[in-house]
Structure formats: C-alpha cells, structure tokens
Amino acid sequence: MKSRSESLIRLKKFQVDEKRRQVAQIEMMINDFERMASELDQQIEIEHQKTGISDVAHFAYSTFAKAASTRRDNLLASANDMKSKLEAAQDALAEALEDLKKVELLDQREHQRETAEQLKVEQDQYDEIARLRFSRK
C-alpha cells in the first residue's frame, strides 16, 4: 500500500513540476515577444527620425518601418494569444497542486491510521503482559 501511495505522490509531484515548467516557458515567450516588439518600436522610431516621415499614409514612408510595424503587431498579437494560454496553464498548475495536496493528505491520514493501529496493538500487548503479571500474584 505504501509503495503505491508513494508512487502516486511522485507522479503528482512530476505533474506539478511539468505544469510549472509550462507556465515558466509561456511567461518567457510572452516576455520575449514583448521585448522584441519594444525593440522594433525603437527601430521604427529611429527610422522615422532618419527619414523625417512618420505618416504611414505618406507615399515615401519607409518600407522598413512598414515591415517592422507589421512584425511588431504580429509579435504583440502572439503575446496576447500566449496570455490566454498562460491563464489556462496557470489553472492547470493550480489543479495539479490541489491534486497533489489531496494525495498527500490521504497518505498522511493513512500513515496516521497505521500508526494508531500499531500503537493499539502495542498497547494490547502491554495490557496482556500486565494481566499475566497480575494474575500470577
């Protein structure tokens, strides 16, 4: 019984660790997307300063700035998509943690019950020894 509950606890801990890794990976991706978008913003601003044209509708607007703006918008859209995935991953992590706690509590209760049973057996043995000693007198 003990090895099965220990195996289940190890499995639940592995699942929690896996969910934590997923959350961390998604957070890192969001940060990377936002950082790259910020760098593109800076490059676009530099391009605007070089050309002196910041109006997207202007006929001489920089093709680099247009492409960088599109890429930035795509990165920000990806970051927003990842945020919904992050929420789902955080929910899955919370659920995995709850499962782990439940299994650990069940294991703890089982251990306490086994300990109580063992103490009862020992007490019965001591009572039997005392009864035998008392009956001899």
XYZ file of N, CA, C and O in Angstrom, residues 1-135:
540
model
N 0.824 -1.190 0.000
C 0.000 0.000 0.000
C 0.864 1.249 0.000
O 0.590 2.204 -0.678
N 1.924 1.192 0.771
C 2.766 2.358 0.908
C 3.459 2.700 -0.406
O 3.547 3.862 -0.781
N 3.956 1.687 -1.103
C 4.669 1.961 -2.347
C 3.728 2.547 -3.391
O 4.127 3.385 -4.190
N 2.456 2.130 -3.390
C 1.501 2.669 -4.352
C 1.220 4.137 -4.063
O 1.192 4.955 -4.980
N 1.047 4.487 -2.793
C 0.785 5.891 -2.464
C 2.027 6.744 -2.713
O 1.916 7.878 -3.174
N 3.204 6.185 -2.434
C 4.437 6.925 -2.727
C 4.592 7.142 -4.228
O 5.011 8.218 -4.664
N 4.257 6.134 -5.014
C 4.326 6.263 -6.468
C 3.342 7.320 -6.961
O 3.664 8.113 -7.852
N 2.158 7.321 -6.385
C 1.156 8.301 -6.775
C 1.610 9.715 -6.413
O 1.433 10.642 -7.210
N 2.214 9.859 -5.255
C 2.727 11.171 -4.843
C 3.834 11.618 -5.792
O 3.869 12.781 -6.220
N 4.745 10.694 -6.138
C 5.813 11.043 -7.081
C 5.236 11.464 -8.434
O 5.701 12.426 -9.043
N 4.223 10.753 -8.887
C 3.573 11.089 -10.155
C 2.957 12.481 -10.085
O 3.134 13.293 -11.002
N 2.241 12.760 -9.003
C 1.601 14.075 -8.850
C 2.646 15.185 -8.762
O 2.451 16.266 -9.322
N 3.769 14.928 -8.073
C 4.832 15.930 -7.998
C 5.438 16.168 -9.379
O 5.738 17.304 -9.748
N 5.604 15.110 -10.152
C 6.119 15.241 -11.512
C 5.159 16.080 -12.350
O 5.592 16.966 -13.110
N 3.854 15.824 -12.210
C 2.873 16.589 -12.964
C 2.900 18.064 -12.572
O 2.815 18.946 -13.440
N 3.040 18.342 -11.284
C 3.134 19.726 -10.823
C 4.383 20.388 -11.406
O 4.322 21.525 -11.903
N 5.513 19.690 -11.360
C 6.750 20.243 -11.917
C 6.607 20.520 -13.405
O 7.086 21.548 -13.910
N 5.951 19.619 -14.114
C 5.746 19.790 -15.550
C 4.873 21.015 -15.825
O 5.164 21.808 -16.720
N 3.827 21.190 -15.033
C 2.948 22.355 -15.199
C 3.706 23.644 -14.873
O 3.520 24.659 -15.541
N 4.564 23.598 -13.872
C 5.374 24.785 -13.538
C 6.308 25.135 -14.696
O 6.488 26.314 -15.028
N 6.904 24.112 -15.302
C 7.784 24.359 -16.447
C 7.008 24.983 -17.605
O 7.495 25.902 -18.268
N 5.803 24.490 -17.832
C 4.981 25.039 -18.917
C 4.646 26.504 -18.650
O 4.746 27.333 -19.558
N 4.248 26.811 -17.424
C 3.930 28.195 -17.066
C 5.161 29.083 -17.264
O 5.073 30.160 -17.869
N 6.310 28.628 -16.789
C 7.538 29.414 -16.922
C 7.898 29.608 -18.388
O 8.330 30.708 -18.794
N 7.733 28.574 -19.192
C 8.066 28.666 -20.609
C 7.146 29.668 -21.316
O 7.612 30.489 -22.114
N 5.863 29.621 -21.007
C 4.930 30.561 -21.626
C 5.234 31.984 -21.184
O 5.220 32.917 -22.004
N 5.533 32.175 -19.901
C 5.890 33.510 -19.412
C 7.130 34.030 -20.122
O 7.199 35.207 -20.497
N 8.105 33.150 -20.325
C 9.333 33.545 -21.015
C 9.036 33.933 -22.468
O 9.559 34.932 -22.967
N 8.157 33.180 -23.122
C 7.803 33.506 -24.505
C 7.099 34.858 -24.586
O 7.397 35.670 -25.474
N 6.183 35.111 -23.659
C 5.483 36.404 -23.648
C 6.486 37.536 -23.456
O 6.442 38.546 -24.174
N 7.391 37.362 -22.506
C 8.411 38.393 -22.261
C 9.283 38.613 -23.491
O 9.613 39.757 -23.834
N 9.660 37.520 -24.165
C 10.477 37.639 -25.374
C 9.725 38.379 -26.471
O 10.287 39.256 -27.143
N 8.452 38.033 -26.676
C 7.655 38.707 -27.706
C 7.532 40.197 -27.408
O 7.682 41.041 -28.305
N 7.257 40.510 -26.156
C 7.104 41.918 -25.785
C 8.424 42.672 -25.896
O 8.446 43.832 -26.323
N 9.526 42.026 -25.538
C 10.842 42.658 -25.671
C 11.165 42.924 -27.140
O 11.608 44.013 -27.515
N 10.923 41.917 -28.001
C 11.195 42.094 -29.429
C 10.306 43.186 -30.025
O 10.768 43.988 -30.860
N 9.055 43.267 -29.590
C 8.156 44.314 -30.075
C 8.656 45.687 -29.641
O 8.616 46.650 -30.426
N 9.157 45.770 -28.431
C 9.707 47.036 -27.939
C 10.947 47.442 -28.750
O 11.105 48.620 -29.094
N 11.794 46.475 -29.054
C 12.978 46.769 -29.870
C 12.564 47.238 -31.265
O 13.178 48.156 -31.823
N 11.524 46.623 -31.816
C 11.033 47.062 -33.126
C 10.470 48.476 -33.048
O 10.649 49.272 -33.980
N 9.778 48.798 -31.947
C 9.293 50.167 -31.750
C 10.444 51.161 -31.810
O 10.340 52.209 -32.460
N 11.530 50.807 -31.139
C 12.699 51.685 -31.141
C 13.280 51.818 -32.551
O 13.645 52.923 -32.979
N 13.361 50.715 -33.288
C 13.889 50.755 -34.651
C 12.982 51.574 -35.571
O 13.466 52.318 -36.436
N 11.678 51.453 -35.377
C 10.727 52.231 -36.172
C 10.908 53.714 -35.885
O 10.929 54.549 -36.806
N 11.050 54.047 -34.605
C 11.255 55.454 -34.227
C 12.551 56.001 -34.827
O 12.580 57.136 -35.336
N 13.596 55.201 -34.792
C 14.870 55.623 -35.406
C 14.683 55.853 -36.905
O 15.181 56.839 -37.477
N 13.944 54.960 -37.557
C 13.679 55.098 -38.995
C 12.875 56.356 -39.276
O 13.144 57.072 -40.249
N 11.910 56.657 -38.417
C 11.126 57.886 -38.578
C 12.026 59.107 -38.474
O 11.876 60.065 -39.250
N 12.954 59.070 -37.524
C 13.856 60.201 -37.347
C 14.802 60.348 -38.537
O 15.096 61.460 -38.977
N 15.278 59.225 -39.080
C 16.179 59.259 -40.245
C 15.490 59.851 -41.472
O 16.055 60.691 -42.162
N 14.283 59.359 -41.721
C 13.586 59.770 -42.943
C 12.805 61.057 -42.764
O 12.508 61.739 -43.751
N 12.454 61.375 -41.537
C 11.646 62.560 -41.279
C 10.181 62.338 -41.620
O 9.398 63.285 -41.621
N 9.804 61.105 -41.905
C 8.421 60.799 -42.278
C 7.872 59.769 -41.291
O 8.381 58.654 -41.195
N 6.821 60.149 -40.573
C 6.218 59.216 -39.618
C 4.762 58.905 -39.978
O 4.124 58.101 -39.316
N 4.273 59.503 -41.048
C 2.904 59.257 -41.518
C 2.893 57.999 -42.377
O 3.496 57.956 -43.454
N 2.180 56.986 -41.908
C 2.129 55.702 -42.601
C 1.500 55.860 -43.988
O 1.862 55.146 -44.931
N 0.602 56.837 -44.162
C -0.086 57.030 -45.438
C 0.766 57.805 -46.464
O 0.416 57.855 -47.639
N 1.860 58.356 -46.019
C 2.735 59.132 -46.920
C 3.325 58.199 -47.972
O 3.722 57.070 -47.683
N 3.417 58.713 -49.235
C 3.900 57.867 -50.330
C 5.360 57.446 -50.163
O 5.773 56.416 -50.684
N 6.141 58.215 -49.430
C 7.565 57.899 -49.270
C 7.867 57.246 -47.918
O 9.028 57.176 -47.508
N 6.826 56.758 -47.253
C 7.038 56.127 -45.944
C 7.954 54.914 -46.100
O 7.840 54.147 -47.071
N 8.846 54.738 -45.167
C 9.878 53.701 -45.224
C 9.271 52.293 -45.274
O 8.409 51.946 -44.463
N 9.742 51.501 -46.222
C 9.278 50.108 -46.300
C 9.788 49.309 -45.101
O 9.109 48.394 -44.635
N 10.972 49.672 -44.611
C 11.478 49.001 -43.411
C 10.545 49.268 -42.236
O 10.208 48.356 -41.480
N 10.106 50.526 -42.077
C 9.213 50.873 -40.967
C 7.882 50.140 -41.109
O 7.306 49.676 -40.119
N 7.376 50.021 -42.359
C 6.125 49.280 -42.573
C 6.289 47.819 -42.162
O 5.442 47.255 -41.464
N 7.365 47.205 -42.622
C 7.607 45.792 -42.303
C 7.818 45.606 -40.804
O 7.301 44.647 -40.200
N 8.555 46.509 -40.184
C 8.814 46.418 -38.748
C 7.514 46.603 -37.964
O 7.286 45.916 -36.956
N 6.637 47.496 -38.434
C 5.353 47.703 -37.765
C 4.483 46.450 -37.848
O 3.848 46.057 -36.861
N 4.487 45.833 -39.012
C 3.718 44.598 -39.184
C 4.260 43.506 -38.278
O 3.498 42.802 -37.599
N 5.560 43.376 -38.246
C 6.175 42.358 -37.392
C 5.881 42.641 -35.919
O 5.553 41.736 -35.162
N 5.991 43.906 -35.522
C 5.687 44.280 -34.129
C 4.252 43.927 -33.776
O 3.975 43.353 -32.727
N 3.318 44.261 -34.668
C 1.906 43.963 -34.420
C 1.684 42.454 -34.303
O 0.910 42.002 -33.451
N 2.360 41.689 -35.144
C 2.249 40.228 -35.075
C 2.800 39.694 -33.752
O 2.222 38.788 -33.144
N 3.916 40.260 -33.314
C 4.505 39.831 -32.037
C 3.581 40.151 -30.865
O 3.394 39.330 -29.962
N 2.978 41.343 -30.894
C 2.064 41.720 -29.811
C 0.807 40.849 -29.830
O 0.292 40.469 -28.771
N 0.326 40.502 -31.035
C -0.825 39.607 -31.131
C -0.463 38.221 -30.590
O -1.263 37.595 -29.877
N 0.738 37.753 -30.911
C 1.188 36.458 -30.391
C 1.304 36.501 -28.871
O 0.935 35.539 -28.188
N 1.820 37.606 -28.335
C 1.943 37.746 -26.877
C 0.564 37.701 -26.229
O 0.382 37.051 -25.189
N -0.416 38.353 -26.844
C -1.772 38.332 -26.290
C -2.375 36.933 -26.356
O -3.058 36.503 -25.426
N -2.120 36.225 -27.459
C -2.589 34.839 -27.556
C -1.947 33.977 -26.471
O -2.606 33.119 -25.866
N -0.675 34.204 -26.241
C 0.043 33.423 -25.229
C -0.469 33.737 -23.825
O -0.414 32.883 -22.945
N -0.974 34.933 -23.618
C -1.507 35.277 -22.295
C -2.721 34.429 -21.951
O -2.893 34.022 -20.797
N -3.566 34.137 -22.942
C -4.706 33.260 -22.668
C -4.218 31.839 -22.396
O -4.769 31.136 -21.546
N -3.174 31.426 -23.115
C -2.593 30.105 -22.861
C -1.941 30.073 -21.482
O -1.965 29.048 -20.798
N -1.360 31.198 -21.071
C -0.750 31.288 -19.745
C -1.811 31.105 -18.659
O -1.588 30.370 -17.689
N -2.951 31.742 -18.829
C -4.030 31.589 -17.845
C -4.471 30.131 -17.742
O -4.675 29.614 -16.640
N -4.600 29.486 -18.896
C -5.001 28.074 -18.893
C -3.933 27.213 -18.216
O -4.249 26.303 -17.444
N -2.663 27.510 -18.481
C -1.567 26.751 -17.871
C -1.520 26.995 -16.363
O -1.256 26.073 -15.585
N -1.788 28.227 -15.933
C -1.809 28.526 -14.502
C -2.971 27.809 -13.811
O -2.828 27.317 -12.699
N -4.109 27.730 -14.505
C -5.245 26.983 -13.957
C -4.906 25.495 -13.830
O -5.233 24.855 -12.829
N -4.236 24.961 -14.861
C -3.841 23.547 -14.823
C -2.839 23.302 -13.697
O -2.893 22.266 -13.018
N -1.929 24.250 -13.480
C -0.969 24.138 -12.380
C -1.691 24.146 -11.040
O -1.395 23.325 -10.163
N -2.643 25.042 -10.873
C -3.393 25.113 -9.614
C -4.142 23.804 -9.368
O -4.166 23.288 -8.244
N -4.720 23.246 -10.429
C -5.436 21.980 -10.305
C -4.477 20.838 -9.935
O -4.793 20.000 -9.085
N -3.309 20.833 -10.557
C -2.321 19.792 -10.250
C -1.836 19.917 -8.803
O -1.627 18.907 -8.120
N -1.666 21.139 -8.330
C -1.272 21.346 -6.930
C -2.354 20.855 -5.976
O -2.045 20.237 -4.948
N -3.613 21.114 -6.314
C -4.709 20.627 -5.473
C -4.719 19.100 -5.432
O -4.905 18.504 -4.366
N -4.516 18.481 -6.595
C -4.471 17.014 -6.639
C -3.342 16.475 -5.776
O -3.515 15.493 -5.055
N -2.184 17.114 -5.860
C -1.037 16.691 -5.059
C -1.352 16.810 -3.572
O -1.079 15.890 -2.799
N -1.947 17.917 -3.174
C -2.291 18.101 -1.758
C -3.269 17.046 -1.284
O -3.142 16.526 -0.180
N -4.251 16.725 -2.129
C -5.231 15.696 -1.753
C -4.542 14.352 -1.538
O -4.811 13.662 -0.547
N -3.666 13.995 -2.457
C -2.970 12.705 -2.353
C -2.072 12.689 -1.117
O -2.013 11.691 -0.394
N -1.381 13.801 -0.861
C -0.520 13.870 0.321
C -1.340 13.775 1.606
O -0.924 13.117 2.561
N -2.502 14.435 1.638
C -3.360 14.348 2.826
C -3.874 12.929 3.036
O -3.903 12.437 4.169
N -4.266 12.282 1.952
C -4.725 10.893 2.074
C -3.604 9.994 2.578
O -3.823 9.129 3.432
N -2.405 10.215 2.068
C -1.259 9.430 2.518
C -0.976 9.692 3.997
O -0.691 8.762 4.758
N -1.067 10.954 4.389
C -0.832 11.307 5.789
C -1.884 10.661 6.695
O -1.544 10.110 7.749
N -3.141 10.701 6.274
C -4.197 10.068 7.071
C -3.982 8.560 7.172
O -4.181 7.966 8.234
N -3.590 7.952 6.061
C -3.325 6.505 6.059
C -2.174 6.188 7.012
O -2.239 5.224 7.782
N -1.138 7.018 6.970
C 0.010 6.814 7.855
C -0.413 6.972 9.318
O -0.001 6.180 10.176
N -1.236 7.968 9.606
C -1.708 8.173 10.977
C -2.570 6.997 11.440
O -2.463 6.563 12.583
N -3.402 6.490 10.542
C -4.243 5.349 10.886
C -3.387 4.121 11.161
O -3.609 3.393 12.133
N -2.365 3.890 10.328
C -1.465 2.756 10.549
C -0.720 2.900 11.869
O -0.559 1.927 12.611
N -0.287 4.121 12.168
C 0.412 4.368 13.430
C -0.519 4.120 14.606
O -0.118 3.498 15.601
N -1.761 4.577 14.506
C -2.725 4.362 15.587
C -3.002 2.872 15.777
O -3.087 2.393 16.921
N -3.115 2.142 14.681
C -3.327 0.697 14.773
C -2.131 0.014 15.423
O -2.289 -0.877 16.256
N -0.947 0.451 15.044
C 0.267 -0.134 15.620
C 0.340 0.166 17.118
O 0.682 -0.714 17.920
N 0.014 1.379 17.508
C 0.006 1.735 18.922
C -1.039 0.928 19.689
O -0.790 0.520 20.827
N -2.180 0.684 19.068
C -3.217 -0.122 19.716
C -2.735 -1.561 19.920
O -2.933 -2.139 21.001
N -2.076 -2.108 18.909
C -1.546 -3.479 19.035
C -0.514 -3.529 20.163
O -0.524 -4.449 20.996
N 0.385 -2.541 20.200
C 1.394 -2.493 21.263
C 0.734 -2.369 22.631
O 1.144 -3.036 23.584
N -0.291 -1.504 22.709
C -0.983 -1.324 23.993
C -1.666 -2.616 24.412
O -1.640 -2.983 25.586
N -2.265 -3.322 23.464
C -2.900 -4.614 23.775
C -1.859 -5.607 24.301
O -2.133 -6.366 25.237
N -0.672 -5.592 23.701
C 0.395 -6.485 24.157
C 0.828 -6.124 25.576
O 1.014 -7.007 26.422
N 0.983 -4.833 25.837
C 1.354 -4.398 27.194
C 0.261 -4.762 28.193
O 0.550 -5.185 29.315
N -0.995 -4.598 27.799
C -2.112 -4.955 28.685
C -2.093 -6.457 28.987
O -2.339 -6.874 30.129
N -1.788 -7.251 27.958
C -1.729 -8.708 28.154
C -0.582 -9.060 29.100
O -0.743 -9.909 30.001
N 0.557 -8.411 28.947
C 1.695 -8.660 29.846
C 1.308 -8.279 31.276
O 1.573 -9.028 32.228
N 0.678 -7.119 31.421
C 0.272 -6.676 32.759
C -0.755 -7.628 33.356
O -0.705 -7.950 34.546
N -1.703 -8.100 32.559
C -2.719 -9.030 33.043
C -2.071 -10.334 33.506
O -2.406 -10.865 34.574
N -1.098 -10.830 32.739
C -0.414 -12.079 33.105
C 0.376 -11.878 34.397
O 0.389 -12.747 35.259
N 1.042 -10.766 34.520
C 1.815 -10.495 35.740
C 0.899 -10.357 36.937
O 1.220 -10.804 38.030
N -0.220 -9.715 36.744
C -1.144 -9.505 37.842
C -1.775 -10.820 38.273
O -1.983 -11.055 39.464
N -2.105 -11.691 37.304
C -2.745 -12.963 37.644
C -1.800 -13.887 38.378
O -2.234 -14.785 39.090
